[in-house]
Short mmCIF file of C-alpha atoms and ligand atoms in Angstrom, two decimals:
data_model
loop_
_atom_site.label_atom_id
_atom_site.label_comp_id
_atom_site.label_asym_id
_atom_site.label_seq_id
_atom_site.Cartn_x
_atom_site.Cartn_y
_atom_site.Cartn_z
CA UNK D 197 78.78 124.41 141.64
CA UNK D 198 80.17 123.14 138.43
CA UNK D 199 83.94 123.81 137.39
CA UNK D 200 84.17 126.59 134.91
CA UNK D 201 85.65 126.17 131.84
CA UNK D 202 85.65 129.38 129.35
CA UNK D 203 87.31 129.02 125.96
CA UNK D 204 88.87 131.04 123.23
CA UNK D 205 88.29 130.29 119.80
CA UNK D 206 86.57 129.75 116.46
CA UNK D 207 82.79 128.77 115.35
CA UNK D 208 82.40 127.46 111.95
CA UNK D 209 79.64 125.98 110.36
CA UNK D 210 80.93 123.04 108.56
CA UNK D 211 79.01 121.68 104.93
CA UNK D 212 79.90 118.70 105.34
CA UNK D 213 80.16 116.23 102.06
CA UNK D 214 80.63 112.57 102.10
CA UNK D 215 82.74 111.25 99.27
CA UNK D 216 83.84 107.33 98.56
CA UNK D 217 87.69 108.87 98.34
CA UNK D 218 89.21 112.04 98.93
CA UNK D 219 89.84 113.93 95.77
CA UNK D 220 93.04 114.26 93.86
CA UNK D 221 94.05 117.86 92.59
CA UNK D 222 91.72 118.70 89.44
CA UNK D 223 89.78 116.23 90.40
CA UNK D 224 85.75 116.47 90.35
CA UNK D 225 84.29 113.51 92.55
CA UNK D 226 80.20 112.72 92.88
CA UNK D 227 79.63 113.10 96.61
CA UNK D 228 77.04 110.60 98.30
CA UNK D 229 75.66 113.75 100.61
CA UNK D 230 75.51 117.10 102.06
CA UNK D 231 74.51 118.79 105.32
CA UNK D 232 75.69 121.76 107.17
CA UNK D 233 76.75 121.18 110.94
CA UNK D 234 78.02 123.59 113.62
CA UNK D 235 81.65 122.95 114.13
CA UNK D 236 84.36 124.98 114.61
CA UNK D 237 87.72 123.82 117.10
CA UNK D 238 86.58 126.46 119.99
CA UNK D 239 82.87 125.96 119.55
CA UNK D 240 83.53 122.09 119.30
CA UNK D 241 85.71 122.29 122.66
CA UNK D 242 82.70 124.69 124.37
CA UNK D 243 80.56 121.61 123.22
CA UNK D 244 82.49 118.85 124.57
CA UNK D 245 83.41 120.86 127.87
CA UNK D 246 79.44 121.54 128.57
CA UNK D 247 77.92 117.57 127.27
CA UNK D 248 80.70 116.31 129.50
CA UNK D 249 80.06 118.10 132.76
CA UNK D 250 81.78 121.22 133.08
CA UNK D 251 80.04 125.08 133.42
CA UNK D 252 81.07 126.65 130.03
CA UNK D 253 81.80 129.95 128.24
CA UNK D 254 82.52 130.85 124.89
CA UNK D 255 84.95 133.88 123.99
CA UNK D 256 84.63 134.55 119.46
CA UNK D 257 83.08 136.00 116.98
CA UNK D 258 80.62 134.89 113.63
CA UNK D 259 79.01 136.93 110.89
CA UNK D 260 75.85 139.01 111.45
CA UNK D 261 74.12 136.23 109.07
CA UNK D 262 72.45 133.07 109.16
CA UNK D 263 75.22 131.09 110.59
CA UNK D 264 76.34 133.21 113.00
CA UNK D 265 72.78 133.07 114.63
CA UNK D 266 72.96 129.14 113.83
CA UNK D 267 76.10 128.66 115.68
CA UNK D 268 75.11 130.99 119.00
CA UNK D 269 71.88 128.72 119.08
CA UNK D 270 73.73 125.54 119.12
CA UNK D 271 76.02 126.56 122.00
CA UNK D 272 72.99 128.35 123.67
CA UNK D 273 71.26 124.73 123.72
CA UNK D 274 73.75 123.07 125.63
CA UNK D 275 73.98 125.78 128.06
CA UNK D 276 77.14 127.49 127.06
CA UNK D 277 77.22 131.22 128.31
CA UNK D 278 77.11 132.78 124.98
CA UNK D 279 77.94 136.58 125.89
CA UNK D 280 81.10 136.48 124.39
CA UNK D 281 80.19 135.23 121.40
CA UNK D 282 80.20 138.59 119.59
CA UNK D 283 78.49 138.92 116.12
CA UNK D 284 80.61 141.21 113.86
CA UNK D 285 78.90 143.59 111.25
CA UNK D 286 79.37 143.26 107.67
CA UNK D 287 81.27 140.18 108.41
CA UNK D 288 80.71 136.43 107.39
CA UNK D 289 80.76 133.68 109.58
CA UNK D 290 83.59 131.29 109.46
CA UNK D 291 83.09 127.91 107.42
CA UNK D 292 84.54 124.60 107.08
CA UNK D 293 84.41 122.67 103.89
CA UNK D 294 84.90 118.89 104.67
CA UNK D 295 85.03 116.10 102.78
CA UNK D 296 84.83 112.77 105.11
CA UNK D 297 85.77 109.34 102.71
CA UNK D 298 84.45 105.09 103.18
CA UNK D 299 87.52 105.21 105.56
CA UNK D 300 86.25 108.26 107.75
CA UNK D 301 88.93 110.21 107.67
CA UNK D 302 88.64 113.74 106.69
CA UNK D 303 90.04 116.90 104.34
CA UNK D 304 88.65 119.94 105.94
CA UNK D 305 90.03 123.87 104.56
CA UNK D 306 88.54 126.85 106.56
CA UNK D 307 87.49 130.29 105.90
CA UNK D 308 88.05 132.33 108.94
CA UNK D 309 85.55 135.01 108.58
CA UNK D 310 84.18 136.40 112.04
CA UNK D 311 87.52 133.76 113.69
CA UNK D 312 89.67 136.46 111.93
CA UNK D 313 88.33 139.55 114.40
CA UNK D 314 88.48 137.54 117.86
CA UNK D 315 90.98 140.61 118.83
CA UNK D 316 92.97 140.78 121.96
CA UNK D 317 90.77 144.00 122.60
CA UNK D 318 87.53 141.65 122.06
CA UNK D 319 88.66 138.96 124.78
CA UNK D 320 90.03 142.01 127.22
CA UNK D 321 85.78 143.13 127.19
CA UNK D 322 85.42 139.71 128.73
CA UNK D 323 88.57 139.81 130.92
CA UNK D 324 85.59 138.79 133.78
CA UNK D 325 85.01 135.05 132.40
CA UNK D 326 88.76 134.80 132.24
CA UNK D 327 89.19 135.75 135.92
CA UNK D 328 86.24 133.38 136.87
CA UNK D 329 87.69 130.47 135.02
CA UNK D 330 89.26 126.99 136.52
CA UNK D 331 90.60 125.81 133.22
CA UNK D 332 90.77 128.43 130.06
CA UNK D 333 91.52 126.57 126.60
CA UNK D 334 92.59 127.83 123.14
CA UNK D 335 93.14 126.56 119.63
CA UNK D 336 94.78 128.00 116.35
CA UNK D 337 91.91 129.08 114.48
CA UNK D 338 91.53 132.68 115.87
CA UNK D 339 94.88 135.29 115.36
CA UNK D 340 97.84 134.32 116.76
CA UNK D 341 98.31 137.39 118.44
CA UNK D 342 94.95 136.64 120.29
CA UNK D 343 96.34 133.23 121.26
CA UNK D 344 99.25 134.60 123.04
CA UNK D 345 97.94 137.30 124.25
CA UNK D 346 94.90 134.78 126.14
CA UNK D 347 97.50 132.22 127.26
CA UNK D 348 99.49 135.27 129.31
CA UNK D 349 96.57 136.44 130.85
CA UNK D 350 95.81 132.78 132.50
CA UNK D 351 99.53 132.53 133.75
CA UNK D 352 99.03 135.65 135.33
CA UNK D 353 95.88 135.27 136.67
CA UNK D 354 96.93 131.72 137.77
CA UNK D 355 94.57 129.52 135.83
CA UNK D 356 94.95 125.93 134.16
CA UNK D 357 96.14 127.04 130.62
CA UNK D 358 95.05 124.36 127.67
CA UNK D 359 96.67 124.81 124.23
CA UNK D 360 95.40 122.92 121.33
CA UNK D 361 97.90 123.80 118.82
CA UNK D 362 95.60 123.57 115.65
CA UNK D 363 95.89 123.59 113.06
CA UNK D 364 99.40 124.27 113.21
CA UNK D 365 102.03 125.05 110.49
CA UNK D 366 105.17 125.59 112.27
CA UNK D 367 106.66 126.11 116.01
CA UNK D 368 104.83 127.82 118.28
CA UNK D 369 106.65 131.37 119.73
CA UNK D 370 109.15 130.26 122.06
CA UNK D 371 108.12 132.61 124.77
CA UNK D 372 104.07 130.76 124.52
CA UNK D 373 105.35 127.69 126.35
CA UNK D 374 106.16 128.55 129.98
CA UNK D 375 102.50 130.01 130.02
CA UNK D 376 100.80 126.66 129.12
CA UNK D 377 100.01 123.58 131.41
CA UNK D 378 98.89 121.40 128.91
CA UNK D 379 99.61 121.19 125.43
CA UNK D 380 97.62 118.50 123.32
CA UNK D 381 98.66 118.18 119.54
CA UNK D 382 97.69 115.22 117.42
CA UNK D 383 100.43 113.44 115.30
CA UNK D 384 101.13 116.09 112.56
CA UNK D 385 100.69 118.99 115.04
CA UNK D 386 103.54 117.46 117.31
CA UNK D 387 105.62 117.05 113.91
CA UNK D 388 104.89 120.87 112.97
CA UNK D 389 105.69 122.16 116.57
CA UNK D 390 109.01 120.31 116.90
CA UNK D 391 110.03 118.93 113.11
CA UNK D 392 110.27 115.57 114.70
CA UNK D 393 108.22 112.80 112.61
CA UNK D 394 105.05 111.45 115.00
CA UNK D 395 103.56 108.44 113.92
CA UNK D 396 104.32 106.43 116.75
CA UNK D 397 103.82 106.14 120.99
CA UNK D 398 107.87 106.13 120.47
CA UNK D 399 108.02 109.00 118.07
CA UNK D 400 105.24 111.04 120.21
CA UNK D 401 107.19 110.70 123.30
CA UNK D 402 110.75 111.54 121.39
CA UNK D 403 108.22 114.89 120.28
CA UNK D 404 106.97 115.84 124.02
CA UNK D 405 110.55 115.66 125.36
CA UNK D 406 111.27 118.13 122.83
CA UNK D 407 108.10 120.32 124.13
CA UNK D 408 108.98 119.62 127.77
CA UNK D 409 112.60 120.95 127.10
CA UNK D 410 110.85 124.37 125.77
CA UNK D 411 109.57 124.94 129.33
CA UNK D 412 105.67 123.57 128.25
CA UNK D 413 103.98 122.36 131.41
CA UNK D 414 102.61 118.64 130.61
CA UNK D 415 102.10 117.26 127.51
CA UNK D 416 99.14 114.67 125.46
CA UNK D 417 99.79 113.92 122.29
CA UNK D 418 96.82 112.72 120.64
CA UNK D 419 97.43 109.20 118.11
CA UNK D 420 93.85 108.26 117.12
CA UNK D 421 93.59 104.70 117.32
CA UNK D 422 96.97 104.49 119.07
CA UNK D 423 96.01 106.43 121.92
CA UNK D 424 97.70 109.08 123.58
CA UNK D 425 101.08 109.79 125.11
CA UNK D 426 101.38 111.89 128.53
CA UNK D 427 104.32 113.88 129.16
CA UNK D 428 105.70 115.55 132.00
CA UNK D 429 109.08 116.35 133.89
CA UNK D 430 108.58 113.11 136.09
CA UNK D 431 107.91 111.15 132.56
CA UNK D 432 105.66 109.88 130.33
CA UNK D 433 103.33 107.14 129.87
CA UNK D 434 100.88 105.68 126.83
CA UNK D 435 96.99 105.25 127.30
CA UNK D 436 95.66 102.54 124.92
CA UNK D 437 92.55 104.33 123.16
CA UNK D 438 89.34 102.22 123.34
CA UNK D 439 88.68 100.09 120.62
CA UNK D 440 85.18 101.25 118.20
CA UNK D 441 84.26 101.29 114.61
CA UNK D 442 84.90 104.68 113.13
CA UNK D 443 82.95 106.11 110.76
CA UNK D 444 84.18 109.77 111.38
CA UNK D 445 86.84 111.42 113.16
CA UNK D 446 85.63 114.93 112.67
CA UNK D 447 85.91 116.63 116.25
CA UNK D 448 87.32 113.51 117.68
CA UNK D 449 90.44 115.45 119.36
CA UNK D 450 88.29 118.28 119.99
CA UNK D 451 86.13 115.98 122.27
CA UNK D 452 88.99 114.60 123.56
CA UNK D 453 90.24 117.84 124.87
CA UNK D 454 86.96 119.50 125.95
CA UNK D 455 86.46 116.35 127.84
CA UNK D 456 89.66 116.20 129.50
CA UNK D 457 89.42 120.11 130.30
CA UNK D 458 86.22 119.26 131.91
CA UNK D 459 87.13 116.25 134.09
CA UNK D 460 90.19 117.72 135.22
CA UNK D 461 88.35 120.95 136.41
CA UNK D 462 86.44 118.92 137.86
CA UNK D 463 89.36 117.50 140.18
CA UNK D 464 89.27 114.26 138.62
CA UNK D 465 93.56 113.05 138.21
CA UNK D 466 95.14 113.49 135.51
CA UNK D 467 95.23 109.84 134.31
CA UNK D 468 91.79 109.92 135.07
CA UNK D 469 90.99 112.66 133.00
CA UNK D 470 92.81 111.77 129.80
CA UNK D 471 90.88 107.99 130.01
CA UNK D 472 87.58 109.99 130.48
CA UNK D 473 88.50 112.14 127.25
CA UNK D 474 89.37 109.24 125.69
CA UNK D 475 86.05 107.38 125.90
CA UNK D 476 84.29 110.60 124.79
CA UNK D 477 86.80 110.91 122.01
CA UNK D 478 86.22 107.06 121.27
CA UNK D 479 82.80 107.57 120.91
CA UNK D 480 82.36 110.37 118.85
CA UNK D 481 84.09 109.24 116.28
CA UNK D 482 81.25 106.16 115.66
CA UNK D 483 78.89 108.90 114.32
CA UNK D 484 78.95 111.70 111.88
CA UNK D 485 79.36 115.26 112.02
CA UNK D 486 81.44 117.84 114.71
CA UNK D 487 78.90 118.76 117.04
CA UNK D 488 76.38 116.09 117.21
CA UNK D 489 78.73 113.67 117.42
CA UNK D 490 79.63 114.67 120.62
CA UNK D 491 78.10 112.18 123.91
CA UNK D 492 76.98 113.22 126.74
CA UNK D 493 78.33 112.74 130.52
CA UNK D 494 76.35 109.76 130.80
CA UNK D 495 77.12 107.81 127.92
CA UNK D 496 81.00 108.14 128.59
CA UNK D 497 79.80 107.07 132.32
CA UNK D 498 78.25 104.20 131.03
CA UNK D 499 81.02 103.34 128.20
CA UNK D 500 81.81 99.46 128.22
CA UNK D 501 84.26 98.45 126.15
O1 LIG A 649 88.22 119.91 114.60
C1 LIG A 649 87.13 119.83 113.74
C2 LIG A 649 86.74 121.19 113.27
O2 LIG A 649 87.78 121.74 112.49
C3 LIG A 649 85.52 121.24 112.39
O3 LIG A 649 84.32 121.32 113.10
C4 LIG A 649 85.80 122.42 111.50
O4 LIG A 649 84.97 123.51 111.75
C5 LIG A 649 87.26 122.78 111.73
O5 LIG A 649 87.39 123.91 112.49
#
């Protein structure tokens, strides 16, 4: 039987525009295209978790529209139980509006829509996928109060907890920590959480002592193309991130931590995990879009670098 991985969190679909720069304020650019692609942090996770071996559920909302049935269909085709995925009336379905530049990195704002009504009464419904879970995982793009109240529940009910803390603004509640195993921020998450500057394996480890010390489990800071930091009580150590041509990071840490969530539940180490993330994370980010970019269990199998 495959590990279980059920996750908390937001579906968006993203329209997508690629632009030679990002724009400055007041500015009106020409963009070179357009296309609409399902995204969303928890939907990209769910995505990521399912392509890269793991048995998947999906807790969140959409709109009763277009997207919402979109989104449901995407997850649907790669297998991910979709009963939890709860279409809201008279609601809209949440979007991202990117803009990815010639360098591939990204701008992205969101509109919550349906994200904004994944209530701590919605997940309770589904407190069943909780209990059958290995590995639950959240992000920041459904209500706080949600977040919290889904990362208690797996403490109690003795799961592997997985916060992705984003986006995030500002420190997380101080009482949040001692219910999570694994915390995985990129760069300017770790700065937001702990108001220490990460731009470096240095700075990221100076960061994860600072998370350790607020009773957090294990943490992986994500660094793009500097890899990632691991952090526990017994230490830390860097993992070199694999070496490809970007051409958009869009979802890249979202791979990353769906795959890692899925190797690990699948008893793989933890080293062994974050290098298997890694790959997926690695390759993702050589084509466009959230979703589709996303390889499957054999291609980060058959990665050579
Ligand atoms: O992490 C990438 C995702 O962030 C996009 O798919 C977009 O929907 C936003 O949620």
């Amino acid at each position: 039987m495959q590990a279980k991985v059920v996750i908390v969190g937001s579906l968006n679909m993203d329209l997508v525009t690629r632009a030679p720069r990002l724009p400055r304020a007041g500015e009106t650019l020409a963009g070179q295209s357009f296309v609409t692609v399902p995204g969303g942090k928890g939907a990209n996770q769910a995505v990521a978790a399912a392509r890269l071996g793991a048995s998947v559920a999906m807790i969140g909302c959409v709109g009763d529209d277009a997207y919402g049935e979109q989104l449901r269909a995407a997850l649907l085709a790669e297998g991910v139980d979709c009963q939890a995925v709860t279409a809201i009336a008279g609601e809209s379905t949440g979007v991202a509006l990117i803009v990815v530049d010639d360098s591939s990195q990204n701008a992205i704002v969101i509109v919550a829509g349906g994200n904004g009504q994944v209530s701590a009464s919605v997940v309770d419904r589904f407190d069943a996928l909780l209990s059958q879970a290995d590995v639950i995982i959240c992000q920041l793009e459904v209500p706080m109060a949600t977040v919290g109240h889904v990362l208690k529940r797996g403490r109690e009910l003795g799961k592997t907890v997985i916060l992705n803390p984003a986006p995030a603004s500002g420190p997380l509640p101080a009482e949040w920590y001692a219910w999570i195993d694994y915390l995985i921020p990129n760069e300017s998450e770790a700065t937001a959480l702990t108001g220490v500057p990460v731009d470096s394996v240095a700075t990221a480890d100076a960061a994860a002592t600072a998370l350790l010390a607020s009773g957090v489990g294990k943490v992986i800071v994500t660094l793009g193309e500097q890899g990632a930091l691991f952090a526990s009580q017994s230490g830390s150590a860097h993992f070199p991130a694999p070496k490809v041509k970007a051409v958009d990071t869009t979802a890249a840490g979202d791979t990353f931590v769906g795959g890692f969530a899925a190797a690990l539940a699948e008893g793989k180490s933890e080293p062994d995990a974050i290098r298997f993330g890694q790959i997926a994370a690695a390759l993702s980010v050589t084509r466009s879009g959230a979703q589709p970019s996303i390889p499957t269990f054999n291609e980060v199998q058959g990665y050579q670098p």
